[in-house]
mmCIF file of C-alpha atoms and ligand atoms in Angstrom:
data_model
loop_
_atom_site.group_PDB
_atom_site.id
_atom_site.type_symbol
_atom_site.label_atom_id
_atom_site.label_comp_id
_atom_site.label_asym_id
_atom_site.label_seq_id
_atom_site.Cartn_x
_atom_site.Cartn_y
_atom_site.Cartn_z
ATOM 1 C CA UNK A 1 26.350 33.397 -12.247
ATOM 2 C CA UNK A 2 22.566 32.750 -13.315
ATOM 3 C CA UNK A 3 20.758 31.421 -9.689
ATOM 4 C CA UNK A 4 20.187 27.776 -11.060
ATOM 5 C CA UNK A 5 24.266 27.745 -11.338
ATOM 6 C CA UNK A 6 24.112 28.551 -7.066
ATOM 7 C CA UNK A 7 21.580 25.363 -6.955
ATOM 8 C CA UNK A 8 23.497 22.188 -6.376
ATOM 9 C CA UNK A 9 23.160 19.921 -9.478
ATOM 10 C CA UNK A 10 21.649 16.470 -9.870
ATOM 11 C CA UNK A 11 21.542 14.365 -12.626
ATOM 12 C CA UNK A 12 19.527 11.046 -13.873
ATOM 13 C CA UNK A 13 18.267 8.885 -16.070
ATOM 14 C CA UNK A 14 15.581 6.429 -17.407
ATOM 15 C CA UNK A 15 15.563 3.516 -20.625
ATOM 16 C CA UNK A 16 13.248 4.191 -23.022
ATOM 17 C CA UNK A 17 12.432 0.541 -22.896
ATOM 18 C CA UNK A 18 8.867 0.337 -22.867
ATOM 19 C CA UNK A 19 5.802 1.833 -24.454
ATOM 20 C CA UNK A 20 5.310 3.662 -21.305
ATOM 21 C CA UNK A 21 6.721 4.336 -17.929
ATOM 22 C CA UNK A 22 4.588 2.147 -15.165
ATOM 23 C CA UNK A 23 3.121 3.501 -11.740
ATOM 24 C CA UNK A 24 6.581 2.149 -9.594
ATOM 25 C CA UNK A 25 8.667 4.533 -11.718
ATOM 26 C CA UNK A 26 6.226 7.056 -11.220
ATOM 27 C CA UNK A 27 5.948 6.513 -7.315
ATOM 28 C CA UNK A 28 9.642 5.677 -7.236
ATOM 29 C CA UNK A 29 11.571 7.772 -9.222
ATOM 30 C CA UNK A 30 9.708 10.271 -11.227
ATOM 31 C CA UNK A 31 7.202 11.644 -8.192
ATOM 32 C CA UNK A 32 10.888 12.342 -6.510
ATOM 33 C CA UNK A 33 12.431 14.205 -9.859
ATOM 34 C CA UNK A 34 9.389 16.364 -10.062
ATOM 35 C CA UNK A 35 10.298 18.101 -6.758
ATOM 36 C CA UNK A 36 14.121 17.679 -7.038
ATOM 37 C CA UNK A 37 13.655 19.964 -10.103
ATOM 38 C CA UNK A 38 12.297 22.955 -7.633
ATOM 39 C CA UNK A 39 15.796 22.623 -5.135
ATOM 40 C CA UNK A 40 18.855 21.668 -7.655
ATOM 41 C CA UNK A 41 20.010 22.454 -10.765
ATOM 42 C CA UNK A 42 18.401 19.253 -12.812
ATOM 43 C CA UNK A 43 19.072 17.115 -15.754
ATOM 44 C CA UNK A 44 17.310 14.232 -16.663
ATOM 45 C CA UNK A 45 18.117 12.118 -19.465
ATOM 46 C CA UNK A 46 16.470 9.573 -22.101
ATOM 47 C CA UNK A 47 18.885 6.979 -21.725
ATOM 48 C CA UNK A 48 18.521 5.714 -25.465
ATOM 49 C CA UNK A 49 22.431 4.750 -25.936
ATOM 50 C CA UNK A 50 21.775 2.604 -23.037
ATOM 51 C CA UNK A 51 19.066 0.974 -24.242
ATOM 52 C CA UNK A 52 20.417 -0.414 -27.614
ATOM 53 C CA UNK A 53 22.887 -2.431 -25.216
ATOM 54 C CA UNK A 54 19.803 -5.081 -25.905
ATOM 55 C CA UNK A 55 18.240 -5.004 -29.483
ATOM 56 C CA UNK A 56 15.817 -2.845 -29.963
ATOM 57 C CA UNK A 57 13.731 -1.938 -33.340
ATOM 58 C CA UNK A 58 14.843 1.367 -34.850
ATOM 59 C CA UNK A 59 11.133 2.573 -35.241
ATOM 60 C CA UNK A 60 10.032 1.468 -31.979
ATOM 61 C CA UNK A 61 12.825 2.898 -30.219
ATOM 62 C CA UNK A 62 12.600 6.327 -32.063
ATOM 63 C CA UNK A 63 8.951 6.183 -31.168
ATOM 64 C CA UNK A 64 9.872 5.291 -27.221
ATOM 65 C CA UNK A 65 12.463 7.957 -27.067
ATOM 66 C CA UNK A 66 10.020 10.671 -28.118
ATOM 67 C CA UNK A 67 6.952 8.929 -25.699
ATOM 68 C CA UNK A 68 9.448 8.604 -22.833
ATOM 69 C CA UNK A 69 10.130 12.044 -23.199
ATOM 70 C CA UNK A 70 6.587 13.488 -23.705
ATOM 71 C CA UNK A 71 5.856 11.520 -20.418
ATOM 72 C CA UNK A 72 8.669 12.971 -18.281
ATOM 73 C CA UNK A 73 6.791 16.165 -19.008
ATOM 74 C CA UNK A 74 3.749 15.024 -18.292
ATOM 75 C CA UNK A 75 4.223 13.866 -14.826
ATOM 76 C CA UNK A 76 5.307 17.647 -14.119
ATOM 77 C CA UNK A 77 9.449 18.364 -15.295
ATOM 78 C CA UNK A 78 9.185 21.494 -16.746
ATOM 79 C CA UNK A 79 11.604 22.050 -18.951
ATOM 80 C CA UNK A 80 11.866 26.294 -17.629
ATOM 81 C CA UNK A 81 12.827 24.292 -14.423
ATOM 82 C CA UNK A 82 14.682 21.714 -15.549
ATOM 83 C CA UNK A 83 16.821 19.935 -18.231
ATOM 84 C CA UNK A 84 15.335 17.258 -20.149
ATOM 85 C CA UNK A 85 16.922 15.596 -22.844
ATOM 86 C CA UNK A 86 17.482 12.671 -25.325
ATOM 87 C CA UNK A 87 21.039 11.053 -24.510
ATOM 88 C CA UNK A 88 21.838 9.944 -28.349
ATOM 89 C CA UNK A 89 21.348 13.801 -29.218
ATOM 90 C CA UNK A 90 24.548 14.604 -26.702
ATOM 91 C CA UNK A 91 27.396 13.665 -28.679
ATOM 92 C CA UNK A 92 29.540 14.017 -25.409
ATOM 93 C CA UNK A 93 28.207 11.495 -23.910
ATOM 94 C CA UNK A 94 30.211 9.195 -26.315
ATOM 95 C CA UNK A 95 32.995 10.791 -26.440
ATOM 96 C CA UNK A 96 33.474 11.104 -22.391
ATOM 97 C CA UNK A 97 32.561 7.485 -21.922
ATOM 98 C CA UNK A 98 35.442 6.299 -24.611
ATOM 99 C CA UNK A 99 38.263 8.162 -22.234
ATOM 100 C CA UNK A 100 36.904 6.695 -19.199
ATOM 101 C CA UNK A 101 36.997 2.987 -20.777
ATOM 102 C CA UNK A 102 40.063 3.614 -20.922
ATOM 103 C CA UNK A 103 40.467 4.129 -17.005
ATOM 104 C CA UNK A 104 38.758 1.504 -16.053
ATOM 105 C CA UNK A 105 39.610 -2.238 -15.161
ATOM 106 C CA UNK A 106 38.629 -4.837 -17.619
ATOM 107 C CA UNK A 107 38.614 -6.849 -13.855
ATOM 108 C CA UNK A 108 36.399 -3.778 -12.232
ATOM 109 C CA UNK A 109 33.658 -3.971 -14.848
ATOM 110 C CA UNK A 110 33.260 -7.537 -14.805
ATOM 111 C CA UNK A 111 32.520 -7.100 -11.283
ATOM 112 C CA UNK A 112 29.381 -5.469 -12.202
ATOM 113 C CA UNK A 113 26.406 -7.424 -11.112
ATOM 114 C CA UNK A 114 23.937 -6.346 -13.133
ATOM 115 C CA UNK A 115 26.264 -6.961 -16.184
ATOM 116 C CA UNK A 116 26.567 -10.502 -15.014
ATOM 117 C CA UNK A 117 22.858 -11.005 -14.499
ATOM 118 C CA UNK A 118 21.259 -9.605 -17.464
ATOM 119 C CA UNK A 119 24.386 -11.472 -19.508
ATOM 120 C CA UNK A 120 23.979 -14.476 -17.913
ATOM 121 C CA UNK A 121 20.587 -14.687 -19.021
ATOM 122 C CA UNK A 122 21.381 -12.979 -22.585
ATOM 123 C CA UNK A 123 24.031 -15.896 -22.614
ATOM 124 C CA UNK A 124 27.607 -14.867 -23.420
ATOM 125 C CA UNK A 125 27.827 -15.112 -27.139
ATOM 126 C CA UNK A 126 24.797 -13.195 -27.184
ATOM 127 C CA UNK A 127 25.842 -9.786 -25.203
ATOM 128 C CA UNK A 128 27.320 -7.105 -26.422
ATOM 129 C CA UNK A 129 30.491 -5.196 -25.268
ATOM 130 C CA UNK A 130 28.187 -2.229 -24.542
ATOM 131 C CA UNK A 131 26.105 -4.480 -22.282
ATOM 132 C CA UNK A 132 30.067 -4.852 -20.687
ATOM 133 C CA UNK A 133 30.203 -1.138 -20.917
ATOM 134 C CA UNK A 134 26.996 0.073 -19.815
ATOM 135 C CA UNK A 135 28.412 1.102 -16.627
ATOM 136 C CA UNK A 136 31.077 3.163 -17.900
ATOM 137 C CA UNK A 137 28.730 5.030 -20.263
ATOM 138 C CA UNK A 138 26.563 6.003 -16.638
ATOM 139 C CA UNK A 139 29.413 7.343 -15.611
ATOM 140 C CA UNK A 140 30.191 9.620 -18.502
ATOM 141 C CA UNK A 141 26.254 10.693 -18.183
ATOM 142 C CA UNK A 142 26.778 11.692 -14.594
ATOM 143 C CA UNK A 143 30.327 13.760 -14.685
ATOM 144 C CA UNK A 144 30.114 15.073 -17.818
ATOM 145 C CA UNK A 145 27.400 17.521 -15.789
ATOM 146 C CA UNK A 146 29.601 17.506 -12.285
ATOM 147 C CA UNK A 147 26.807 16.743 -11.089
ATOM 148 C CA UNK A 148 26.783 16.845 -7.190
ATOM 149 C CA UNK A 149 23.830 14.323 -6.551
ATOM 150 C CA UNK A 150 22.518 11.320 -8.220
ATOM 151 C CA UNK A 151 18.922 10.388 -7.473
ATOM 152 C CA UNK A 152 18.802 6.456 -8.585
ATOM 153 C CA UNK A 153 17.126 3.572 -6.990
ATOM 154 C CA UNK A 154 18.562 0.952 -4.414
ATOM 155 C CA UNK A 155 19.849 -1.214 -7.732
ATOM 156 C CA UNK A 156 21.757 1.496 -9.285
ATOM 157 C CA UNK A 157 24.523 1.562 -5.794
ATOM 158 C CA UNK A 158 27.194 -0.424 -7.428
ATOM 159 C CA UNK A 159 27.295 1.623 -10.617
ATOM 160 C CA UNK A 160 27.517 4.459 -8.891
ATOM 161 C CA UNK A 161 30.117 3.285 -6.455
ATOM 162 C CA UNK A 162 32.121 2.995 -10.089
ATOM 163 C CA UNK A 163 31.320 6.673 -11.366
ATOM 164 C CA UNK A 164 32.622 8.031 -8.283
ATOM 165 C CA UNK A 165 35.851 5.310 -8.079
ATOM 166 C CA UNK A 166 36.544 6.669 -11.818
ATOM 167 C CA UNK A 167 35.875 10.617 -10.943
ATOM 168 C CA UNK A 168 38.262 9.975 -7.886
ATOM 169 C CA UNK A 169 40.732 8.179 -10.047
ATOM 170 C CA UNK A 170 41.008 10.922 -12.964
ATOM 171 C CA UNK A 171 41.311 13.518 -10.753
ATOM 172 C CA UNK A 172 44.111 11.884 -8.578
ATOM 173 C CA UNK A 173 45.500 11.030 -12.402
ATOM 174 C CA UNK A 174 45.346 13.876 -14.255
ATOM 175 C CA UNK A 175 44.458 16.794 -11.623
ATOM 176 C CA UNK A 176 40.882 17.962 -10.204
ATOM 177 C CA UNK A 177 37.965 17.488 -12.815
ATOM 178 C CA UNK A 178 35.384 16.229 -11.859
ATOM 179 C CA UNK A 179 33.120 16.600 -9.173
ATOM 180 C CA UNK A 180 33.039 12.952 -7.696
ATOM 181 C CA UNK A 181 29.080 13.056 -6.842
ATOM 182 C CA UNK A 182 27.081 11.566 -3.810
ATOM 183 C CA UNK A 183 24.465 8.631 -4.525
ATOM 184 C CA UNK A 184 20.769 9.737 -3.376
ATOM 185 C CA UNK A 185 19.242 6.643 -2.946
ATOM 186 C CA UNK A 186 15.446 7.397 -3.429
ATOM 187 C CA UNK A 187 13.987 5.950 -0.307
ATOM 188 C CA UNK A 188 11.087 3.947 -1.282
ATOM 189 C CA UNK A 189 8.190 5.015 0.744
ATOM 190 C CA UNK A 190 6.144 2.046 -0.292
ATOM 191 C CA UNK A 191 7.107 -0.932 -2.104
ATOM 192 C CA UNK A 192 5.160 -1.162 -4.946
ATOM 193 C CA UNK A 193 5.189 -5.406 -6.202
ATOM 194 C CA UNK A 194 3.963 -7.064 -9.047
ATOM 195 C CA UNK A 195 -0.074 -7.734 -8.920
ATOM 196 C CA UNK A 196 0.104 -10.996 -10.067
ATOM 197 C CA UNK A 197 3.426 -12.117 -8.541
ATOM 198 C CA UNK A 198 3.894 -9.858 -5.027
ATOM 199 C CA UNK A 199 7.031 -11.680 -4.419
ATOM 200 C CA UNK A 200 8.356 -9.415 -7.535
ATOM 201 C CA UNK A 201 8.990 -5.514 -8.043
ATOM 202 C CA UNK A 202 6.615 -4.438 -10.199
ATOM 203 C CA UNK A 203 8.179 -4.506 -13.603
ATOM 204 C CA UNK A 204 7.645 -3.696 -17.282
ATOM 205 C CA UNK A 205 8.653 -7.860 -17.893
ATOM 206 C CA UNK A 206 5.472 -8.277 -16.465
ATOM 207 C CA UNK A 207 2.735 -6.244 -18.005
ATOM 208 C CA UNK A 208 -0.291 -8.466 -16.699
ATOM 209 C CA UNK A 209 0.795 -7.452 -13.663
ATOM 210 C CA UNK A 210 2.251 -3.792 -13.947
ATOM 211 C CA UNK A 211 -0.087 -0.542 -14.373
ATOM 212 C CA UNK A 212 1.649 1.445 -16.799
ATOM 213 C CA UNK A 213 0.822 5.370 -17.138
ATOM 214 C CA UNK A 214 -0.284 4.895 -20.227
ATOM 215 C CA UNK A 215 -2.636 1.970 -19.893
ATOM 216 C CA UNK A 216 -6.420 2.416 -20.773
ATOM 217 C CA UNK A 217 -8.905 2.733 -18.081
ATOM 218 C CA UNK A 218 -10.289 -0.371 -19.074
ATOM 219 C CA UNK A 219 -6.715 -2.225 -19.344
ATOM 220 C CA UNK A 220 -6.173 -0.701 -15.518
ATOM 221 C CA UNK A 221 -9.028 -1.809 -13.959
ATOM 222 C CA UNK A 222 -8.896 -5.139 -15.420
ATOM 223 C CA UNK A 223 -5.131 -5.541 -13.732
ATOM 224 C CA UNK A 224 -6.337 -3.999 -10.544
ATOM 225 C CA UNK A 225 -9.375 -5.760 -10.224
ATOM 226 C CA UNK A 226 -7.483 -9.133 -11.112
ATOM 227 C CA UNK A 227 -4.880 -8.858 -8.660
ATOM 228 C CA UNK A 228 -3.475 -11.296 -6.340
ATOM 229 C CA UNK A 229 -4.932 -11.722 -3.031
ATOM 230 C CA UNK A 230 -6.022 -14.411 -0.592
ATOM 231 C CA UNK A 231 -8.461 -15.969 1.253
ATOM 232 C CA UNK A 232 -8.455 -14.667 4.836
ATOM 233 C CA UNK A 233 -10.687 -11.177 3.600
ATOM 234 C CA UNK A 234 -9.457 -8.745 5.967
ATOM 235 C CA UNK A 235 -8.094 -5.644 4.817
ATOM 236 C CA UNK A 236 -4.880 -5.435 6.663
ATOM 237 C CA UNK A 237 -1.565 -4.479 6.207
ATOM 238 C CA UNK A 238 1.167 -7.771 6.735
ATOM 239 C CA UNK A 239 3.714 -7.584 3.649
ATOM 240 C CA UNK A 240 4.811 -10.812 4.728
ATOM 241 C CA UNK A 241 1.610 -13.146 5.164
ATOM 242 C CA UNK A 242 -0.375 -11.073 2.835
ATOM 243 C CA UNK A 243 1.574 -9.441 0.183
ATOM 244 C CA UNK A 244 -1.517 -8.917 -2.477
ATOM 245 C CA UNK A 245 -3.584 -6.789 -0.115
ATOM 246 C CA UNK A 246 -0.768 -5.102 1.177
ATOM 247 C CA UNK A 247 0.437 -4.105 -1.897
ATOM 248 C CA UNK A 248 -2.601 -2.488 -2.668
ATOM 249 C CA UNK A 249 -3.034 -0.541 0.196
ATOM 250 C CA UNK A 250 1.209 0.512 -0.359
ATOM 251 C CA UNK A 251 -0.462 2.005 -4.027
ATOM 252 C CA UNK A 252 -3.311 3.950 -2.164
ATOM 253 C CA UNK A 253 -0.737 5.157 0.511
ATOM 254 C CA UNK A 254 1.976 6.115 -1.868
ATOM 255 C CA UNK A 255 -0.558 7.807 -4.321
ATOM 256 C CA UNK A 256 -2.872 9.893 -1.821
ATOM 257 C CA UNK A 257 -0.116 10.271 0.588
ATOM 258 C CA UNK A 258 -2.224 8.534 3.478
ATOM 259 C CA UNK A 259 -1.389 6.507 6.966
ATOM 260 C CA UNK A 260 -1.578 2.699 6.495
ATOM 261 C CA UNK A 261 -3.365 3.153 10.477
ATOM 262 C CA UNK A 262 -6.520 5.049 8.688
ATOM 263 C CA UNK A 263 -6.652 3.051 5.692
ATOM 264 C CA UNK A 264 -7.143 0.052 7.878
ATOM 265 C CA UNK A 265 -9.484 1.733 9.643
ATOM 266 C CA UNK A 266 -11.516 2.936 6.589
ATOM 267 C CA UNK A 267 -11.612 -0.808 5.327
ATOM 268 C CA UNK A 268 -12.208 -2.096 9.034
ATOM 269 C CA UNK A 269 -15.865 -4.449 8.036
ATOM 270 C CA UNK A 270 -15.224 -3.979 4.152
ATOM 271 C CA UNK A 271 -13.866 -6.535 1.719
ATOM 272 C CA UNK A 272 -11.329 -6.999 -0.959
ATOM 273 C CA UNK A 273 -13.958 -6.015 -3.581
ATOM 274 C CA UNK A 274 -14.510 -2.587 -2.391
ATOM 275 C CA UNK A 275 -10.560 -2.368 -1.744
ATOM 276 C CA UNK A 276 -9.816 -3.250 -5.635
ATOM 277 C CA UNK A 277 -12.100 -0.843 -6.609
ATOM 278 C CA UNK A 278 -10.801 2.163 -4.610
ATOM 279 C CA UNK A 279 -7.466 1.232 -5.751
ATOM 280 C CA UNK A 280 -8.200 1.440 -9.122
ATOM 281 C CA UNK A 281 -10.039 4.860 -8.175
ATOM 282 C CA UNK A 282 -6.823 6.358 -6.829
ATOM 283 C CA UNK A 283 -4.675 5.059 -9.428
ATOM 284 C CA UNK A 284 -6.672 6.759 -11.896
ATOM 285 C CA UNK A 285 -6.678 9.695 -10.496
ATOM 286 C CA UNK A 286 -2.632 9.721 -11.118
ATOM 287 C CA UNK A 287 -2.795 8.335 -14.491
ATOM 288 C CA UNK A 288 -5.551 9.305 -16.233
ATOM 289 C CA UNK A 289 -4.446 13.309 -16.747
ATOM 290 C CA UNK A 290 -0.787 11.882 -16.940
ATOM 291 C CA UNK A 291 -2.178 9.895 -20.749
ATOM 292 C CA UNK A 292 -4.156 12.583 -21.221
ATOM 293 C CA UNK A 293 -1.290 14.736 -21.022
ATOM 294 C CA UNK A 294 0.909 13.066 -23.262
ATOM 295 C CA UNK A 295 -1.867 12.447 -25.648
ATOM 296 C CA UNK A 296 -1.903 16.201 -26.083
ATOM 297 C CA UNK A 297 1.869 16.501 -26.987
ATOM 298 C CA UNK A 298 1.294 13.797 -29.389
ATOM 299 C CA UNK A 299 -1.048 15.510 -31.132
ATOM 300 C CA UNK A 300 1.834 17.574 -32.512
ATOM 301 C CA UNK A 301 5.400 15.325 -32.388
ATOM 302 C CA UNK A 302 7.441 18.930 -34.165
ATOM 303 C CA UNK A 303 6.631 20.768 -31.578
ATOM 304 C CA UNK A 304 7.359 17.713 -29.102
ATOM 305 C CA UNK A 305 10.827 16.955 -31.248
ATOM 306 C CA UNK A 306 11.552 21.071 -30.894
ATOM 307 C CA UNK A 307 11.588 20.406 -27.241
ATOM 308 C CA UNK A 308 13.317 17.675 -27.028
ATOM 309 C CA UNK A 309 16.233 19.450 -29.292
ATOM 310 C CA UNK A 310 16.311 22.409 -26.957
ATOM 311 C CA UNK A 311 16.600 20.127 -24.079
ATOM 312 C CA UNK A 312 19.758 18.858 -26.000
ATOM 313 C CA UNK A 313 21.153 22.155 -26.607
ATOM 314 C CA UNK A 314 21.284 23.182 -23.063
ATOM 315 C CA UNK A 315 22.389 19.795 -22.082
ATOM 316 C CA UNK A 316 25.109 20.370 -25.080
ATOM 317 C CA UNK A 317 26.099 23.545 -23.261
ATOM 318 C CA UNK A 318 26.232 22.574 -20.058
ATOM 319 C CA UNK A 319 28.566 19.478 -21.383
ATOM 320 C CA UNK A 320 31.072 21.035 -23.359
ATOM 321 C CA UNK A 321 33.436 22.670 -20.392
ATOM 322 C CA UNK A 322 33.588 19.290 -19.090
ATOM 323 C CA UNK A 323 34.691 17.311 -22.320
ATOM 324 C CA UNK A 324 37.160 20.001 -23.280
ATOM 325 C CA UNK A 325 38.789 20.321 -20.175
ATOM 326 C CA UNK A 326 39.418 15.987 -19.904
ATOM 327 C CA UNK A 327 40.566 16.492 -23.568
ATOM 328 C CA UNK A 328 43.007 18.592 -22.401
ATOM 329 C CA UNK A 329 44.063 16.517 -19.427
ATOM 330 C CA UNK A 330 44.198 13.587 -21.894
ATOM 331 C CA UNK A 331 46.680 15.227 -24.236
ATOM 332 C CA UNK A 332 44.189 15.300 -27.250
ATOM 333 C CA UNK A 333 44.661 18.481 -29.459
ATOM 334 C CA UNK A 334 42.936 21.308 -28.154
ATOM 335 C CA UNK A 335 39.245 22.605 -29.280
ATOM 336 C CA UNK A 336 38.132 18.925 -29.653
ATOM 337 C CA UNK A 337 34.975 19.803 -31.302
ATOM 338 C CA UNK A 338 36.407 20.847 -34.410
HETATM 339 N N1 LIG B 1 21.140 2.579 -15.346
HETATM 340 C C1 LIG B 1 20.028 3.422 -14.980
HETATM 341 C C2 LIG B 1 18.818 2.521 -14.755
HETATM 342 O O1 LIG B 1 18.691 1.500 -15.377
HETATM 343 C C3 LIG B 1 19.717 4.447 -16.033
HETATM 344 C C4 LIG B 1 20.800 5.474 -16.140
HETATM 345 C C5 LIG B 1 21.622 5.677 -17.201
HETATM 346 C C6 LIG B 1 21.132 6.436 -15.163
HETATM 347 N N2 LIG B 1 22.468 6.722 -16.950
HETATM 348 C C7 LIG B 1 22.209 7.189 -15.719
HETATM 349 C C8 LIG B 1 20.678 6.711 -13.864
HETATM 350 C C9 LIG B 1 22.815 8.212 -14.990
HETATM 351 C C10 LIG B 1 21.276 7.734 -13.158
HETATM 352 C C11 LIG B 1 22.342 8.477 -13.716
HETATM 353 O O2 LIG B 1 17.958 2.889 -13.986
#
């Protein structure tokens, strides 16, 4: 047994949706993977099979794969520590998530909320079964790894409530194989909204009003120094009556790891320009060496793409007991990988 085998296991997973990951994934999720990677035994995945459940441009999705990736190292997932990998270059994944369509409700997944949002708004002609499926492919991603622990945010509950349904449901089925895993809901220390619109999550859909990790200085500033407010000009801390200011305070908080009681207390006489600009102060301090960072790896995409394929061999590894002992439990011939 090697000592990361002793380490319980996690596993997750982020879109390679964007040109860059913004400063709630960072604060959310990716600030929490960084130190998950020291405790467990860690894979995290470039969900790219999941993203092409919307259209997506070949070129610009290669291109996001390989950024998404050179930014996961970048905020500090070492890949000595860690797993990090493209999903696409798993070929397990696939092939897991086919034998657990095959377990699972046509009734259970249309239960799926998120399925019936983002479809609702796609319109029905216009999604695809693997929108329908999406799910289902999560829950190959997870148990293909037996993984114990799934870090995800608040929104991800339901589709993990499914993985471990379908884990639970095998097993009873066809006799202990998987490891049904625990959800790890990252607590959100701060909330961080949308700069323009605080009554929104800071999102990607919004980029006038979203700092992204790769953004400019100039391009972050501009955002920072544009956002929200409102007219009362004290710096205090009221998410309800004054979202704007409160929000930026939650990005100072979150970022220097700071009391909301002595950031009032700093601002105590000071105004909302002096606020913005600290702000954007402390949010460059995270992003700034994050772009730099990645800018580096750019500079040479074979070595970049040489990590990335390493990533997928251990990931490949690591998958294979899994897949060949459902094939097995599935009746399929044996040695499935030819
Ligand atoms: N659905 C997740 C999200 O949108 C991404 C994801 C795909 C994931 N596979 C996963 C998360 C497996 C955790 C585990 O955030």
């Amino acid at each position: 047994m090697t000592s990361s085998s002793q380490k319980p296991r996690i596993f997750s997973g982020i879109q390679p949706t964007a040109d860059s990951f913004h400063i709630g994934n960072l604060l959310g999720a990716l600030r929490e993977w960084v130190k998950l990677q020291e405790t467990h035994d860690s894979f995290f995945c470039v969900v790219d099979q999941h993203a092409i459940t919307i259209d997506q441009d070949p070129e610009i999705l290669r291109k996001r794969t390989l950024v998404s990736f050179a930014q996961l190292l970048a905020v500090g997932l070492d890949p000595k520590k860690c797993t990090v990998f493209a999903q696409s270059q798993v070929a397990a994944h696939s092939q897991l998530s086919w034998v657990l369509q095959c377990q699972t409700g046509f009734g259970e997944a249309s239960r799926m909320t998120q399925f019936k949002d983002k479809s609702s708004k796609a319109g029905n002609d216009r999604s695809t079964v693997g929108l329908f499926t999406y799910p289902i492919l999560q829950a190959a991603d997870i148990l293909l790894y037996q993984a114990n622990g799934v870090p995800v945010g608040e929104d991800q509950r339901q589709h993990l409530e499914l993985t471990r349904d379908l884990a639970q449901r095998f097993n009873s089925k066809f006799g202990e194989t998987f490891v049904v895993p625990e959800v790890l809901v990252v607590k959100e220390t701060s909330r961080i909204v949308d700069l323009q619109d605080p009554s929104a999550k800071m999102s990607k859909s919004s980029p006038s009003g979203c700092v992204f990790l790769l953004d400019e200085n100039k391009t972050a500033e501009k955002k920072i120094k544009s956002a929200v407010t409102d007219s009362d000009a004290v710096v205090r801390f009221d998410e309800l009556n004054k979202p704007g200011v409160s929000n930026l305070l939650a990005l100072q908080k979150a970022i220097n790891n700071t009391s909301i009681e002595s950031l009032e207390s700093e601002y105590s006489g000071r105004g909302y320009g002096d606020l913005k600009k600290e702000t954007f102060e402390v949010v460059l301090s995270v992003i700034e060496p994050i772009r730099t960072r990645v800018n580096q790896l750019l500079t040479d995409p074979a070595e970049l793409e040489s990590l990335m394929n390493k990533g997928a061999q251990k990931a490949r590894d690591a998958a294979e007991p899994t897949l060949n002992l459902v094939y097995d439990r599935i009746g399929f011939p044996a040695n499935p990988q030819g």
